Amino acid sequence: MTTAPSPSPLLSARPAGVGQRSARRTLSRLLAMRELQLVLVTVVIFAITTAHASTFISAGNISFLLADAMAVAVIAVGQTIVVLTRGIDLSVAPILGTAALAVGFLAQNHNLTPLEGLPLALAIGAAMGLGNGFMVALAGIPPIIATLGSLAIYSGVQAIVAHSQEVVTLPPAYFNLGNGDAINGIPYLALIGAGVAIAFALILWRTRFGRSIYAVGNNAEAARRAGINVSRVTVSSYVLCGALAGLGGLIFLAHVGSADSTTGTDSNIQLTAIAATLIGGTTLTGGKGGVIGSFLAAIFLEVALAALVEFRLNPIWEPAGVGVMILLAVLADPTTGRPSLRSALRMLLQSQRART
Amino acid sequence: MAVSAPQQNVVGDAVASLAYEALEISKSFGGAKALDGVSVDFRPGEIHTLVGENGAGKSTLLRVMSGIYERDGGELRLGGESLERLTPREAQHRGIYLVPQEPTLMPHLSALENLFVGIIPRGRLPFTVDWKRMRESAGDYFAQLGLAIDPRQRAETLSIAQQQQLECARALVHNCSVIFFDEPTSPLTAHEAEMLFALMRRLRERNFTLGFISHRLDEVLELSDRITVLRDARVVATMDAADASRELLVNEMVGHQVTIQRRHARAAQSDDVALSVQQLQREGEFHNISFEVHRGEVLGLAGLVGSGRTEIAETIFGLRHAEAGRITLEGHQLVRHSPRSCIDRGLIYLSEDRGRNGIFADVQLPENVSSAIVPRLPRLRGLLNRRVEQRLAGEAMERTQVRALRRDVPIRSLSGGNQQKALFARWLLAEPKVAIFDEPTRGVDVGAKADIYALIDGLARDGVAIIVISSELEELTWICDRVIAVYEGHVTGELSGEQITVAALGRLIVEEGGA
Amino acid sequence: MAEGPARIRRGLRLNSEQWWMTSLAVLLAAELLYFSLGVQGFWGGGTGMLNQTEYFLDIGIMAIGVGFVIFAGDIDLSCGAMASFVGIVMAELWKQGVEIWVAALIAVLIAALIGLIHGLIITLFRLESLLVTLASQFILGSLATAIGGGYPPYGFPHAFTSIAGTGSVGPIPAQIIIFAVIGWFSVLLVHRTAFGRSLVLLGHNRDAARYTGVNVSWTRVRAFVLSGLFAGIAGIVIAATYNSVRDDLGDSLLLPAITAVVLGGVDIFGGRGHMAGVLFATFVLGFLYQGLLIEGISQLTANMVGGGVLVVALALKIGLERRGGGLSFAHRLRARFSPGGVP
């Protein structure tokens, strides 16, 4: 691969020069990449867990884990786009729920096929994302507050759509899509998820629009001066995030087979998606990171939590696992110039002394 | 917006540049005039330099001319065509580029991408980016400018000098032929500045229209074709560089007020050492710094921006931690000190960056003034006594002559001079024994300057030991009893009494005097 | 020349804090009037209306806690889980035979301790508060489930449930008294003490605060301790009100609490605003929820209206500030994220 300029650690690694020293540097650079770290850690977890319980590596289990991770993975891809512009979207859970409900009802009552449901889910998500984008870019409301408001609003919309009813019986096509394998061990959902992740990785790395997302996240004022329409880029990022949350709704519906007025919000799926984004190496201050990391982080979370269950750890510790992994992931980021544990402790002692 | 892809300039080609004129431009900030009917013209193939004291209006003019500030009145004419409302985008579109004092790059993006932000060339497929073309033309531009920057490097890893060079290259990439440099040399070492000048000369040969701001008069005289002097928001002179001399420029810059501020004659200072600094060191910032200040003495700390003078002061004040050395305040050695403990022991520091490290912009005046002594404020049954606080702050502001219609306004609604006086009031309230004032008159109008000098003099007479850091050498000659000069992190010399002259200082801060 | 109008405009902007409070008061009055006249069972002879507060003052207590943190320009997403956790810890201690009040005290102190840990992690490792408290929210959720198990204890002593929960002094519910005391305390703490002044100053400009001798890290840590403490108190109040605990009982309070802080006029970037506004906003929001619920609207729809009020109020506020020439959002955003100064 030629060396393309890009903030992606995958691509910004310099080509190996001559000599051992630069080869070692290239290696350490590669190891500093969050994407590679995630893959390695996931593989290690797989190896250890398989040694403990050999069924863990069975095609059935891999297939299940991949399919199970995809709703979060797809939402995390959308969340990443917004976080790259230095925003955040707390409202993806009800967007997912609303899309799942709308498609589910039509499928239950009118035999809507998944393929027909797709544009509907995307459109619902995009429309809700557009609302977020307007609040942030045009009304100037800080993203965390704007999407906190829309989280409440969209949850209400979801309740109205649900109308006190539930989606319980779906046409078999949904079950097939949500739990079937395209190839042995590779479920349809994983193909969809990987397709989405790769497509958006390409959009972010390779298109002018993608580059403006990074530019806005790096320095919105400078981007504006350079002639980038910052409002339009910001709104687009929320629309994309919403649309992907809608797609996540369809995936969730197909995989779980039911939906009701609290689907998505009851499991706080927006927080899990943000967790995956952070673990994937995207920073809250914007302009740094990428969607592949978030996608891999979602799979990593799924595998790690399943492994915990294999080790007879009570599943109630799953959320705690997510929390610990967020902290570990951020502390493991070497590029931020953050104080080490030792120097942090020294600072603590010093400031205590300075106060007395 | 359809911005054309960058043209493939043949290396070293001349450009068709336009003359850019400012006519009777005026601009005010919150009642304070920053520009008052200023007219300057920039011509192709010429480096036109603006000089003047801090706050004279140089940067404001360039910012108005590049669309960052909106003008209150006057006309901008580019190649004879009058420009209406000018936004930064419109300016760049018309080929006007301002290289700012502090480069504003995208830290996490590569140098290459920074170069092309906003006008990334399209690839063959729709929406895509033509990386290959970007790389090739970036190579061209870097070659044209003689820059050694790796296009793949992330901007945050470039040195300040490289970032500035990158900004110049951006101007070219954006097809700009009118390029302004707002004090580009202040953060650079002498060698880096020399490289920048070579770059500017190359641009001049190719017929670019160049504007330049600098405080270093030697480089101004060496580089410029024409020089315009601004003073107090007006143009006082425009001359050919050939006709200019250091003395002439200084006279024009400071006007005839030079005489008003001849050094305040103070009685002989006491021998009591108020603050002593011994062999202070911080890797990469300064080393082996030793000096003493006595009660009632005004010690100047002269040096260029980036010479380490602010870093020294911040280390003394506990904002940074020294790697080696000893700081002794009134006979008491400071160990692991913080700003709080310094203030409580009577050592205060007025920061050079008023906007970022000084004022609380949205906080009202009295609370701004009392902010440094919050733990000491009088209490009533455990609660802050607001009435006494207001009175104390009010008295301090009267002492420093803060002029404000009302006290219950946020400090940001005041002019720069009054903001600075409010900060002086803040530090007076802390009852300092040793005061460090970093650029005490930066961005302050002439009237307020005189008041601030009188304040500093008054404090010294009251027995306070004072350190003044300033880039304005004249200022140091007026108010200091003794001056030490720093250059690239070490002391290059010390002057006292009548030895303190602009010429002598000027030599020391660029190290000619030797250590 | 243009001095006159400029000054008038400035005058209006200066009083934006009072202006905001007045709007909240008007909103509250209009809301109470509408529900009292238009909704059967809301007014209830006055006491009925006062008793409604039992359903939302826990939000207010949590909002005050988050308010401290938001004043400093940080955020605490762990409050909801913290409240659940504290309720469970208290109930389990009580089940082990600890006197209920002692159990409550211990549980609240544990919450403050966790707040301290949050603050230390955030300031020492220079991490985003959003990130750390998000992680902590997950961890606390697991801890609560693990300690409480499937069937956490319930049926607390009557003295406890009536004093901290549903009891009343004459016509005034005990909770209002608790809330008034806590509210009064917190208003004084933010606006009349040295700690509060440091908190507000560093919220306005962290760098300038450091240069003026404010111990920025320690002040932020103390805000997190307070946030934990108040979330803990909220957890106790919930437990007393419902006479039971659950591992997710407090979780749903987090978002309304943050909403109350922001609706109360506190700037999400720190510094600006008044704690009294948070108290006001609690009533505005709480009565809105209760009125709608009594009107027969579902909880989710009521939340939707609350979210709408938040968004519209903020959009109006920001729009007015922009017109008034105040610092733009972009300005403040940049200030918020500007490099934290020298190491």
mmCIF file of C-alpha atoms in Angstrom, chain A residues 1 44 55 57 72 95 109 121-122 140 150 166 173 179 194 217 221 228 233 265 280 300 318 325-326 330:
data_model
loop_
_atom_site.group_PDB
_atom_site.id
_atom_site.type_symbol
_atom_site.label_atom_id
_atom_site.label_comp_id
_atom_site.label_asym_id
_atom_site.label_seq_id
_atom_site.Cartn_x
_atom_site.Cartn_y
_atom_site.Cartn_z
ATOM 1 C CA MET A 1 0.000 0.000 0.000
ATOM 2 C CA VAL A 44 -5.679 -13.706 22.928
ATOM 3 C CA THR A 55 -16.719 -24.896 22.568
ATOM 4 C CA ILE A 57 -14.194 -21.358 19.314
ATOM 5 C CA VAL A 72 -23.762 -1.894 18.829
ATOM 6 C CA ILE A 95 -33.692 6.231 17.232
ATOM 7 C CA ASN A 109 -49.055 -6.657 10.222
ATOM 8 C CA ALA A 121 -35.255 2.365 8.953
ATOM 9 C CA LEU A 122 -32.595 4.532 7.334
ATOM 10 C CA GLY A 140 -25.973 26.344 18.666
ATOM 11 C CA SER A 150 -33.652 14.688 21.958
ATOM 12 C CA GLU A 166 -45.265 -4.807 20.993
ATOM 13 C CA ALA A 173 -37.075 -13.735 6.754
ATOM 14 C CA ASN A 179 -29.402 -15.264 13.088
ATOM 15 C CA ALA A 194 -18.326 -5.100 8.182
ATOM 16 C CA GLY A 217 -13.135 18.161 14.577
ATOM 17 C CA GLU A 221 -12.726 27.889 13.226
ATOM 18 C CA ILE A 228 -15.446 24.388 4.694
ATOM 19 C CA VAL A 233 -20.594 19.018 7.786
ATOM 20 C CA THR A 265 -33.282 2.824 25.936
ATOM 21 C CA GLY A 280 -11.741 2.104 19.586
ATOM 22 C CA PHE A 300 -13.931 -6.988 21.349
ATOM 23 C CA GLU A 318 -20.666 -7.296 32.357
ATOM 24 C CA MET A 325 -12.271 -1.386 29.641
ATOM 25 C CA ILE A 326 -13.127 2.246 28.876
ATOM 26 C CA VAL A 330 -7.939 5.616 27.500
#
